Every structure is written in structure tokens, then in C-alpha cells.
Amino acid sequence: MSAAKILIVDDDADHRLGLNLRLRANNYATAFAADALQAVSTARRERPDVVLLDIGLPGGDGFVVMDRFRRNADLGAIPVIVLTGRDPASHRERAIEAGAVAFFQKPADNAELLASIRLALGEPTAAA
Amino acid sequence: MRRRLRPIAIGLEARVRERTAEREDATARLAENQARLSAIVDSAMDAVITVGTDQRIVVWNAAAEAMFRCPAAEALGQPLDRFVPAAARVPHRGHVEAFAAGGRTARRMGHPGTVWGQRADGDQFPVEASISHATVGTATLLTAILRDVTERRRAEEAHRLFSERLQVLHEIDRSILSADSGPRTAQAALDRIRVLLGSARAAIAEHDLVRGTGRWLAVSGASGPATAEGQAFPLALMGAVESLRAGRVETIAVASVAQHAAGREAAALGVRAYTVVPLIAEGQLIGSVDVACPDGRALDEGALGIVREVADQLAIALRHSRLREQILSHAADLERDVEQRTRELAAANAELSLANDKLRDMLAELEAARREQIETKDRFLSHVSHELRAPLTAIYQFSTILQDGLAGALSADQAECVDVLVRNAGQLRSMIDDLLEATRADMAILTLRRRPGVAVDALVDDVLQTLRPAAAEKGVALVHELPADLPRVHADPARVRQILVNLVDNAIKFSGAGRAVRVSAGGGAATPEFVRVSVTDEGPGLTSAEQQQVFSRLYQAPHTAHTARNGLGLGLYISKELVQRHGGSIWVDGETGRGSTVSFTLPADRRTRAAVQPDHTSTAAGVLT
């Protein structure tokens, strides 16, 4: 069984690198995008199983990206986990309404984030 | 022969005696009747006079004697003309003859004021008469029954005058009541005076003693420009003012005032003298009634009496009229005053309204500015928080990568260094969170997403699970004692969780190894509307002064401040704000050395209060370490 592929959408290169290390250590394949346009095109090309999506992005924010996914038959079913520095008080609800399966404020607890990814992939949560 | 004639003679004599007796008897009876009639006629109250065809008097009773002041002895046989006034004799005779001929007269007999008698001494008097006639053989006898109506006529005249005066006084009264002007009242009075006195010329004036002038209110008869109504004149025309003031009547000779235009006009109109009757009201001389003297003679007592009577009434009327005018004028002034004030008030109100509008606008601007300021500040805070989180996230990510050995195995010293790094990153993160929340509490923009049926016990479980690693690290036990029938609450579950994290985290901080932190809850028997949640630690406790301060912003427990870093001290402050936003309250119990208990309440959800799970019948107690 090939590893699940996770698309990391973030304009912060350090963050992309850190997540890449963390996810690969947990046996996930990764793909990257640094802006909204890249997010959609990479998703089309790479067909990820889960998207970790930042909100503050160049060329259109995370909500625009989710909207594009929602309108695209191939991308509409991919679970999106929002991972952002933005305030949950004003963004959590909005993100869930826009179709996100989970919302994390940075820095997210590693264990909680991994549990959320496993939930989105339909994997047993006990797996480490 | 003689013997044959004798019985006849005797018969005749007898018959003559008989007849004589009869006649004597009849004569006696007639005399008796006449005496009786005479007595009746003489005792009558009215004069009874009978004249023969030649109009000479044949009957003249006692009342006639008194009425005409002429004894019967003198009157009998006299012609009736003697007792008729000379001027009426010719027509009177005609009337009598016509009546004698036809029993009718052209005059209506007995109509008062139409028949006049003349007494023996020439005095004339009005009579009421009724006349009848009787024919005796060829002779016609006329009998008149007369009544002297002098007294009645006098009474009637007096009554008429009295009525007239009453009428005048009544009209003056009416003009007072009908609020007539002075000139109209004066005119009404003047009209009446002229009727009563038959005087062609009279006037009523009001006096101004201060200026020494008068003004004609009403003038009757012909007048010139100097005596026209409304015209002023010098008071010298009215004679001595002091005398008038004393209520005395002045009679002025027109010749004595010829130097004044009004005087010359009066003279030109044929007035030689006039009488001035003062009008005095409440002791003040206010005017006069001036009546031209007929034929230059002073008014007689009767006329003067009438004028004075009218003057008294008129004075009151004029005084009333003047007072009324003053009152009306004063009322008009007041009304103008009120109008003026009303206008001023309206203007002031308009100004006030304008000022209010401005103030409202300013307040709205201020409010808008305040909102904008808050929004700007909130945006700034979000931005700062976001920006701080980026490097913090990198520190956390990479230090945990090192810690988890994802970048290669670490020596024991290295692992210890990385642990410190990770722990501090966590502290920094919670400080940033608290700072943001506290500032929002300050700005009163903490948001709540309340929903019904929130289970407190589940939240407590979750929080204790989350904090279990930190507690275990310090050797602190986490215990909960929650009743199975704990009512659900109407609250924002994320905020309740936040409150619980703050309180339990705080309790762990103040507890030493081997101690326990206990979370309990209750329906609150005293306040069934609320659910109480308490977090108890076995730490050093708080003094009563500290108990009052712990919820204030930036509070730091003094005995912990030097020994360890405990964040920004905003946890209890944020918790208090959140509890209060829910409508609950928060407080602390306990004493120094015995640990402390922080309790808060949340509104129970009435609709789901009864909906308790049936399998939780006893108090669940568990140790989560």
C-alpha cells in the first residue's frame, strides 16, 4: 500500500520544511505549494489524499483555494485541514463552513495534528 | 133738590178726601224717595252733576262741592260752563249737545287725560266722567258722574319718570355687563338723560386731572369741532375742580368761558349756561355730565336729581369700563409678552435641538471612531499575534523534530537542552494566546458562541485528559467528583473549556508533588438556575486580601513570582471575564496554608435539565494521572 500523499500549502518555507520532516517521519508522501494558484495546480497534478492549508497566502487566501477545490469535480472530495496563524475566534467557524474538516492554530500540537490527519484519511487513530 | 143733591155732594167730598189722602201719601212717599236718593247721591264718592236742557245745574252733590270747591247753594242754577276750562268750553258744549240729541258723543268718555274740570278758584284738574241722560216730559236731564284723577295722573307720571330712570340705570348696568366701551356707555346714558329732561343739549366728558384736560365721551344735539366726541378741552370749562371733586354741582355761565373754543361754540348754539354734575367713582373725580340750562336757568331739583342719579351710576360704569380697558390692555401686554417668550423659547428650543443634533452627530462620530479604533486595534493584535506565531511555530516545529529524534539521535545533554526549548516554546505560545484574549476582554469584544445542552462533565474529562501530562510531570493527581445528574449548561463549550484549562493549570502550578487537584460540580440547591464548578488545590492558599485581587488583571501570587515563571498572570482575569459574559460569577475560597478553591457558575439549561443519563446514578470519581 503506497503512502498517503499530503499537500502542504504555505508561503513560509521554514514551515513547509518543518512539516515535511514531521510528515515524512510519519511515513507520508508530501507535495508543496507556496501560493493559491500553485495549490490548485499542484493538487490537480499530484492528487493528494489530504491538504494542509494555510489561510494567509499570496494570490488569494485559503478560502479562495477551498472554493476552487469545491468547484472542481476531481478536487472537491479531498479533505482539507486548515493550519494557520490566524485567530480561531474569527476564522474557525468560517473555515469549517467553507468545507475544512479541522482547524488548527499555529503552532499546532504535533500529536493532535497527526491524529487529525489520520482521521481525515480514515486510518485507525491508534496507529503511530 | 138740595136733599137729592146732598148724598152726591157727600160722595164727592168722600172721594175728594180719599184722593187727597192718596195724594198726600204719594207726596210723602215721593219726599221719602227723594230724600233717600239725595242721601245716596250726596254720600257718593264721585261728583254727581245733573243739568237741564238749558245746561244749568239742577243736581250738585257733596262730592261735587268738594271737587269743584263750590257749595251746592252757589252751583245750583249756574251754567255748567262755569266749571269747564275756558279753552275747552266751546268743544265741550258741542259734545254735550250732540250727546243730548243722540245719546252719543264723538268722544270716548272716561278716557283719562281728555276731560278737564275747573274749580271755583280757577284751578284745573283732570277728570274721568261717565254721562247718562233721561227725558222727563219734554225736558232732557243729563247726569255726569265725575272723578278727580289728579292724584292718579300724578302717580302715573311719577311712575313713568321712575320707569324711565330705572330704564336709564338699567341700560347703564347693561352696558357695564356687556363690557361696553366708555363712549358707548356714556352715549346710552346721555340718550336717556335727554329723554328724561327734554333737554336738547347735554354732554358727558371724562376728566384727566393730571393733564388738566377733559375729553368728550358723548355729545348730544348740534356741536362744533371743539365739542365733538373724542375732542379734548381744558378743564377750566367745568368750573372749579375742587368743588366738583367734593361732589358739588357747578353751573357755568357760557359768557365766562368765552375764551375757550368750546365756550364760543356753545354760545353760538344759543346756550347761555350749563350745569356740570361730577362723575365720582371710588372718591375720584373721573368726569362730568354737562347739561345746557333751558332758558339760561339752573336745572330744577327734580331734573338735577335725575342727572345726579344717572351720574352716580355712570361713574361706576365708566370706572368699570376704564378698569376693563386697563385689564384688557394689561392682558394684551401679557399676551404679547407670552408670545415673545414663546418665540424666544421656540428659538432656544430650535438652538437646543440643533445642539442636540450636533451632540448626537458628535457622539455618533465618537462611537464610530471608537469602533474603528477597536477594530484597528483588534486587527493590529491579530496581525501581531499572527506574525509572532510564524517564528514561534518554526521554533516549536524544529525543536520537536530534534526532540523526537527525527533529525538523528541526541546525546542526553542535547535531549535535555531540546526539552527546555520545547517547554519554553509552549509557554510563549500560551502567553501570546492570553495576551490576545485579555486585550479583547478589555475591549469587551470577547465573542461567545453559546449553545444549549452543553455537558460540563464531558468538558471536565477532556480538560483533565489534556492537562494530565503536565500534572504527571509535577507528580500532581487530578481528581474529579461530578454528580451523575449534573444539569447541562447554556454556554460556549470552547470558552468553558478555556476557563477550566486556566483554573486547573493554575491549580497544578500551585500544587507540590503528591498533592491533588480536585474538580467538583453541583446543581446549586440555593440557585437552581446555575451550575457550579469548583477547582480545589492543596497549595499554599491565599490570604483574604489576595482572594480579592486574584481576578484582577496582571495579578501575580507573590510567593510564586520569584520562584518560577507563571505566564502573564492573565488566566484568572480572562476566566472572570468569560464567566461574567455568560452571566455567571466566579469567586475564591480557602485560607492560607489550607489550599484554595476557585468556583464559578454557569446558567443551567432548563430545557435539558431533566435529560440526564440514567446509567450515571452515583457520583463518578476517578484519578486521571
mmCIF file of C-alpha atoms in Angstrom, chain B residues 324-589:
data_model
loop_
_atom_site.group_PDB
_atom_site.id
_atom_site.type_symbol
_atom_site.label_atom_id
_atom_site.label_comp_id
_atom_site.label_asym_id
_atom_site.label_seq_id
_atom_site.Cartn_x
_atom_site.Cartn_y
_atom_site.Cartn_z
ATOM 1 C CA ARG B 324 -61.659 96.766 31.980
ATOM 2 C CA GLU B 325 -59.688 98.620 29.337
ATOM 3 C CA GLN B 326 -56.683 98.653 31.631
ATOM 4 C CA ILE B 327 -57.122 94.951 32.287
ATOM 5 C CA LEU B 328 -57.563 94.234 28.594
ATOM 6 C CA SER B 329 -54.542 96.351 27.784
ATOM 7 C CA HIS B 330 -52.592 94.606 30.503
ATOM 8 C CA ALA B 331 -53.820 91.247 29.186
ATOM 9 C CA ALA B 332 -52.776 92.255 25.692
ATOM 10 C CA ASP B 333 -49.348 93.240 27.059
ATOM 11 C CA LEU B 334 -49.136 89.920 28.822
ATOM 12 C CA GLU B 335 -50.189 88.121 25.691
ATOM 13 C CA ARG B 336 -47.518 89.943 23.691
ATOM 14 C CA ASP B 337 -45.078 89.098 26.442
ATOM 15 C CA VAL B 338 -46.075 85.454 26.345
ATOM 16 C CA GLU B 339 -45.843 85.427 22.566
ATOM 17 C CA GLN B 340 -42.420 86.995 22.766
ATOM 18 C CA ARG B 341 -41.327 84.467 25.362
ATOM 19 C CA THR B 342 -42.830 81.667 23.313
ATOM 20 C CA ARG B 343 -40.872 82.833 20.286
ATOM 21 C CA GLU B 344 -37.723 83.075 22.364
ATOM 22 C CA LEU B 345 -38.395 79.651 23.806
ATOM 23 C CA ALA B 346 -39.015 78.231 20.346
ATOM 24 C CA ALA B 347 -35.772 79.791 19.155
ATOM 25 C CA ALA B 348 -33.957 78.434 22.199
ATOM 26 C CA ASN B 349 -35.530 75.041 21.599
ATOM 27 C CA ALA B 350 -34.504 75.112 17.976
ATOM 28 C CA GLU B 351 -30.985 76.005 19.065
ATOM 29 C CA LEU B 352 -31.056 73.280 21.675
ATOM 30 C CA SER B 353 -32.365 70.820 19.135
ATOM 31 C CA LEU B 354 -29.588 71.861 16.793
ATOM 32 C CA ALA B 355 -27.073 71.490 19.590
ATOM 33 C CA ASN B 356 -28.574 68.098 20.394
ATOM 34 C CA ASP B 357 -28.280 67.068 16.784
ATOM 35 C CA LYS B 358 -24.679 68.212 16.763
ATOM 36 C CA LEU B 359 -24.054 66.415 20.010
ATOM 37 C CA ARG B 360 -25.695 63.285 18.630
ATOM 38 C CA ASP B 361 -23.616 63.560 15.484
ATOM 39 C CA MET B 362 -20.516 64.054 17.589
ATOM 40 C CA LEU B 363 -21.429 61.080 19.742
ATOM 41 C CA ALA B 364 -22.083 59.016 16.642
ATOM 42 C CA GLU B 365 -18.721 60.118 15.264
ATOM 43 C CA LEU B 366 -17.058 59.344 18.563
ATOM 44 C CA GLU B 367 -18.769 55.960 18.649
ATOM 45 C CA ALA B 368 -17.741 55.286 15.059
ATOM 46 C CA ALA B 369 -14.230 56.436 15.866
ATOM 47 C CA ARG B 370 -14.206 54.234 18.943
ATOM 48 C CA ARG B 371 -15.434 51.266 16.927
ATOM 49 C CA GLU B 372 -12.877 51.940 14.263
ATOM 50 C CA GLN B 373 -10.216 52.258 16.920
ATOM 51 C CA ILE B 374 -11.287 48.951 18.421
ATOM 52 C CA GLU B 375 -11.346 47.315 15.017
ATOM 53 C CA THR B 376 -7.961 48.764 14.173
ATOM 54 C CA LYS B 377 -6.568 47.601 17.492
ATOM 55 C CA ASP B 378 -8.109 44.165 17.017
ATOM 56 C CA ARG B 379 -6.695 43.928 13.505
ATOM 57 C CA PHE B 380 -3.324 45.011 14.807
ATOM 58 C CA LEU B 381 -3.469 42.435 17.597
ATOM 59 C CA SER B 382 -4.445 39.710 15.162
ATOM 60 C CA HIS B 383 -1.619 40.770 12.930
ATOM 61 C CA VAL B 384 0.922 40.836 15.776
ATOM 62 C CA SER B 385 -0.322 37.514 17.053
ATOM 63 C CA HIS B 386 -0.099 36.063 13.546
ATOM 64 C CA GLU B 387 3.374 37.427 12.972
ATOM 65 C CA LEU B 388 4.623 36.234 16.370
ATOM 66 C CA ARG B 389 3.260 32.800 15.668
ATOM 67 C CA ALA B 390 5.281 32.273 12.477
ATOM 68 C CA PRO B 391 8.728 32.226 14.176
ATOM 69 C CA LEU B 392 7.237 30.532 17.238
ATOM 70 C CA THR B 393 5.847 27.809 15.006
ATOM 71 C CA ALA B 394 9.227 27.290 13.378
ATOM 72 C CA ILE B 395 10.907 27.069 16.818
ATOM 73 C CA TYR B 396 8.295 24.603 18.022
ATOM 74 C CA GLN B 397 8.388 22.504 14.870
ATOM 75 C CA PHE B 398 12.135 22.158 14.663
ATOM 76 C CA SER B 399 12.722 21.754 18.375
ATOM 77 C CA THR B 400 10.117 18.942 18.462
ATOM 78 C CA ILE B 401 11.746 17.390 15.365
ATOM 79 C CA LEU B 402 15.010 17.336 17.263
ATOM 80 C CA GLN B 403 13.281 16.168 20.430
ATOM 81 C CA ASP B 404 11.578 13.297 18.581
ATOM 82 C CA GLY B 405 14.890 12.274 17.033
ATOM 83 C CA LEU B 406 13.617 12.843 13.500
ATOM 84 C CA ALA B 407 16.869 14.620 12.680
ATOM 85 C CA GLY B 408 19.077 11.998 14.277
ATOM 86 C CA ALA B 409 19.740 10.646 17.743
ATOM 87 C CA LEU B 410 20.622 13.152 20.529
ATOM 88 C CA SER B 411 23.007 12.797 23.438
ATOM 89 C CA ALA B 412 21.463 13.034 26.919
ATOM 90 C CA ASP B 413 22.658 16.642 27.328
ATOM 91 C CA GLN B 414 21.351 17.586 23.894
ATOM 92 C CA ALA B 415 17.991 15.973 24.661
ATOM 93 C CA GLU B 416 17.765 17.988 27.898
ATOM 94 C CA CYS B 417 18.508 21.235 26.044
ATOM 95 C CA VAL B 418 15.864 20.482 23.442
ATOM 96 C CA ASP B 419 13.283 19.718 26.169
ATOM 97 C CA VAL B 420 13.839 23.193 27.659
ATOM 98 C CA LEU B 421 13.458 24.645 24.186
ATOM 99 C CA VAL B 422 10.141 22.859 23.596
ATOM 100 C CA ARG B 423 8.770 23.774 27.034
ATOM 101 C CA ASN B 424 9.597 27.432 26.564
ATOM 102 C CA ALA B 425 8.044 27.464 23.106
ATOM 103 C CA GLY B 426 4.851 26.144 24.734
ATOM 104 C CA GLN B 427 4.949 28.872 27.395
ATOM 105 C CA LEU B 428 5.486 31.527 24.786
ATOM 106 C CA ARG B 429 2.542 30.210 22.854
ATOM 107 C CA SER B 430 0.153 30.347 25.819
ATOM 108 C CA MET B 431 1.372 33.847 26.655
ATOM 109 C CA ILE B 432 0.569 35.047 23.175
ATOM 110 C CA ASP B 433 -2.862 33.423 23.450
ATOM 111 C CA ASP B 434 -3.567 35.043 26.841
ATOM 112 C CA LEU B 435 -2.350 38.446 25.750
ATOM 113 C CA LEU B 436 -4.736 38.403 22.824
ATOM 114 C CA GLU B 437 -7.661 37.227 24.942
ATOM 115 C CA ALA B 438 -7.046 39.696 27.770
ATOM 116 C CA THR B 439 -6.851 42.600 25.371
ATOM 117 C CA ARG B 440 -10.130 41.507 23.787
ATOM 118 C CA ALA B 441 -11.695 41.271 27.253
ATOM 119 C CA ASP B 442 -10.510 44.842 27.880
ATOM 120 C CA MET B 443 -12.170 45.969 24.673
ATOM 121 C CA ALA B 444 -15.308 43.990 25.522
ATOM 122 C CA ILE B 445 -15.144 42.117 22.247
ATOM 123 C CA LEU B 446 -14.723 38.629 23.611
ATOM 124 C CA THR B 447 -17.051 36.560 21.482
ATOM 125 C CA LEU B 448 -19.282 33.816 22.827
ATOM 126 C CA ARG B 449 -20.936 31.111 20.756
ATOM 127 C CA ARG B 450 -23.401 29.825 23.293
ATOM 128 C CA ARG B 451 -25.431 26.743 22.692
ATOM 129 C CA PRO B 452 -27.850 24.750 24.824
ATOM 130 C CA GLY B 453 -27.247 21.355 26.344
ATOM 131 C CA VAL B 454 -23.506 21.649 26.938
ATOM 132 C CA ALA B 455 -22.314 18.783 29.178
ATOM 133 C CA VAL B 456 -19.906 20.112 31.791
ATOM 134 C CA ASP B 457 -18.728 16.642 32.849
ATOM 135 C CA ALA B 458 -17.531 15.801 29.335
ATOM 136 C CA LEU B 459 -15.616 19.092 29.174
ATOM 137 C CA VAL B 460 -14.025 18.400 32.562
ATOM 138 C CA ASP B 461 -12.964 14.929 31.369
ATOM 139 C CA ASP B 462 -11.470 16.394 28.232
ATOM 140 C CA VAL B 463 -9.548 19.136 30.079
ATOM 141 C CA LEU B 464 -8.171 16.706 32.664
ATOM 142 C CA GLN B 465 -7.038 14.419 29.843
ATOM 143 C CA THR B 466 -5.294 17.299 28.143
ATOM 144 C CA LEU B 467 -3.508 18.502 31.274
ATOM 145 C CA ARG B 468 -2.671 15.060 32.547
ATOM 146 C CA PRO B 469 0.910 15.044 31.134
ATOM 147 C CA ALA B 470 1.758 18.389 32.748
ATOM 148 C CA ALA B 471 0.281 17.253 36.105
ATOM 149 C CA ALA B 472 2.070 13.926 35.938
ATOM 150 C CA GLU B 473 5.320 15.747 35.319
ATOM 151 C CA LYS B 474 4.878 17.551 38.672
ATOM 152 C CA GLY B 475 3.532 14.479 40.485
ATOM 153 C CA VAL B 476 0.129 16.086 40.981
ATOM 154 C CA ALA B 477 -3.005 13.952 40.924
ATOM 155 C CA LEU B 478 -6.089 15.168 39.028
ATOM 156 C CA VAL B 479 -9.382 14.081 40.579
ATOM 157 C CA HIS B 480 -12.969 14.832 39.596
ATOM 158 C CA GLU B 481 -16.138 14.409 41.620
ATOM 159 C CA LEU B 482 -19.132 15.070 39.435
ATOM 160 C CA PRO B 483 -22.723 14.122 40.292
ATOM 161 C CA ALA B 484 -24.402 11.949 37.668
ATOM 162 C CA ASP B 485 -27.440 14.255 37.461
ATOM 163 C CA LEU B 486 -25.434 17.414 36.871
ATOM 164 C CA PRO B 487 -27.598 19.719 34.758
ATOM 165 C CA ARG B 488 -26.315 20.763 31.380
ATOM 166 C CA VAL B 489 -25.485 24.405 30.770
ATOM 167 C CA HIS B 490 -26.194 27.053 28.185
ATOM 168 C CA ALA B 491 -22.701 28.161 27.243
ATOM 169 C CA ASP B 492 -19.918 28.363 24.680
ATOM 170 C CA PRO B 493 -18.163 24.966 25.135
ATOM 171 C CA ALA B 494 -14.814 26.265 23.813
ATOM 172 C CA ARG B 495 -14.915 29.102 26.387
ATOM 173 C CA VAL B 496 -15.926 26.765 29.224
ATOM 174 C CA ARG B 497 -13.020 24.552 28.229
ATOM 175 C CA GLN B 498 -10.758 27.611 28.246
ATOM 176 C CA ILE B 499 -11.934 28.559 31.754
ATOM 177 C CA LEU B 500 -11.364 25.000 33.020
ATOM 178 C CA VAL B 501 -7.890 24.839 31.449
ATOM 179 C CA ASN B 502 -6.942 28.123 33.108
ATOM 180 C CA LEU B 503 -8.190 27.076 36.555
ATOM 181 C CA VAL B 504 -6.817 23.518 36.515
ATOM 182 C CA ASP B 505 -3.495 24.649 35.023
ATOM 183 C CA ASN B 506 -3.251 27.281 37.759
ATOM 184 C CA ALA B 507 -4.072 24.701 40.467
ATOM 185 C CA ILE B 508 -1.377 22.348 39.136
ATOM 186 C CA LYS B 509 1.144 25.201 39.253
ATOM 187 C CA PHE B 510 0.440 25.852 42.953
ATOM 188 C CA SER B 511 0.459 22.203 43.994
ATOM 189 C CA GLY B 512 3.555 20.345 45.068
ATOM 190 C CA ALA B 513 4.355 16.711 44.311
ATOM 191 C CA GLY B 514 1.997 14.241 45.988
ATOM 192 C CA ARG B 515 -0.815 16.739 46.144
ATOM 193 C CA ALA B 516 -4.126 16.533 44.307
ATOM 194 C CA VAL B 517 -6.210 18.923 42.245
ATOM 195 C CA ARG B 518 -9.905 18.227 42.605
ATOM 196 C CA VAL B 519 -12.683 19.294 40.210
ATOM 197 C CA SER B 520 -16.199 19.137 41.622
ATOM 198 C CA ALA B 521 -19.567 20.418 40.452
ATOM 199 C CA GLY B 522 -23.110 20.787 41.714
ATOM 200 C CA GLY B 523 -26.589 21.832 40.713
ATOM 201 C CA GLY B 524 -26.561 24.522 43.343
ATOM 202 C CA ALA B 525 -29.553 23.893 45.653
ATOM 203 C CA ALA B 526 -29.720 27.560 46.578
ATOM 204 C CA THR B 527 -29.518 28.699 42.979
ATOM 205 C CA PRO B 528 -31.067 26.051 40.737
ATOM 206 C CA GLU B 529 -30.721 28.392 37.803
ATOM 207 C CA PHE B 530 -26.965 27.849 37.843
ATOM 208 C CA VAL B 531 -24.434 25.019 37.760
ATOM 209 C CA ARG B 532 -21.399 25.469 39.986
ATOM 210 C CA VAL B 533 -17.942 24.122 39.093
ATOM 211 C CA SER B 534 -15.092 24.241 41.647
ATOM 212 C CA VAL B 535 -11.369 23.565 41.287
ATOM 213 C CA THR B 536 -9.582 22.884 44.575
ATOM 214 C CA ASP B 537 -5.851 22.680 45.096
ATOM 215 C CA GLU B 538 -3.739 21.755 48.118
ATOM 216 C CA GLY B 539 -1.286 24.556 47.615
ATOM 217 C CA PRO B 540 -0.262 27.365 49.969
ATOM 218 C CA GLY B 541 -3.706 29.034 49.769
ATOM 219 C CA LEU B 542 -4.481 32.735 49.650
ATOM 220 C CA THR B 543 -4.872 35.490 52.219
ATOM 221 C CA SER B 544 -8.204 37.290 52.201
ATOM 222 C CA ALA B 545 -6.523 40.313 50.590
ATOM 223 C CA GLU B 546 -5.159 38.087 47.854
ATOM 224 C CA GLN B 547 -8.559 36.498 47.374
ATOM 225 C CA GLN B 548 -9.915 39.879 46.408
ATOM 226 C CA GLN B 549 -7.104 40.550 43.951
ATOM 227 C CA VAL B 550 -6.638 37.257 42.129
ATOM 228 C CA PHE B 551 -9.130 38.103 39.396
ATOM 229 C CA SER B 552 -7.634 41.471 38.602
ATOM 230 C CA ARG B 553 -5.502 41.957 35.550
ATOM 231 C CA LEU B 554 -1.804 41.092 35.806
ATOM 232 C CA TYR B 555 -2.130 39.615 39.304
ATOM 233 C CA GLN B 556 0.869 37.537 40.336
ATOM 234 C CA ALA B 557 0.840 35.494 43.518
ATOM 235 C CA PRO B 558 3.765 36.999 45.495
ATOM 236 C CA HIS B 559 5.284 33.779 46.804
ATOM 237 C CA THR B 560 5.437 32.260 43.345
ATOM 238 C CA ALA B 561 6.707 35.281 41.462
ATOM 239 C CA HIS B 562 10.344 34.761 42.425
ATOM 240 C CA THR B 563 10.499 31.044 42.107
ATOM 241 C CA ALA B 564 9.061 30.296 38.709
ATOM 242 C CA ARG B 565 7.704 31.881 35.604
ATOM 243 C CA ASN B 566 3.945 31.609 35.518
ATOM 244 C CA GLY B 567 2.942 33.368 32.367
ATOM 245 C CA LEU B 568 1.434 36.779 32.217
ATOM 246 C CA GLY B 569 -0.988 36.286 35.114
ATOM 247 C CA LEU B 570 -3.921 36.790 32.808
ATOM 248 C CA GLY B 571 -5.579 33.390 33.224
ATOM 249 C CA LEU B 572 -7.906 34.277 36.114
ATOM 250 C CA TYR B 573 -8.679 37.666 34.639
ATOM 251 C CA ILE B 574 -9.718 36.109 31.319
ATOM 252 C CA SER B 575 -11.676 33.412 33.184
ATOM 253 C CA LYS B 576 -13.541 36.036 35.201
ATOM 254 C CA GLU B 577 -14.410 37.964 32.028
ATOM 255 C CA LEU B 578 -15.639 34.818 30.297
ATOM 256 C CA VAL B 579 -17.759 33.705 33.282
ATOM 257 C CA GLN B 580 -19.297 37.131 33.562
ATOM 258 C CA ARG B 581 -20.044 37.223 29.849
ATOM 259 C CA HIS B 582 -22.026 34.046 30.413
ATOM 260 C CA GLY B 583 -23.987 35.723 33.210
ATOM 261 C CA GLY B 584 -22.304 33.683 35.933
ATOM 262 C CA SER B 585 -19.985 34.609 38.792
ATOM 263 C CA ILE B 586 -16.559 33.491 39.984
ATOM 264 C CA TRP B 587 -15.008 33.558 43.437
ATOM 265 C CA VAL B 588 -12.271 32.034 45.557
ATOM 266 C CA ASP B 589 -12.451 30.355 48.993
#
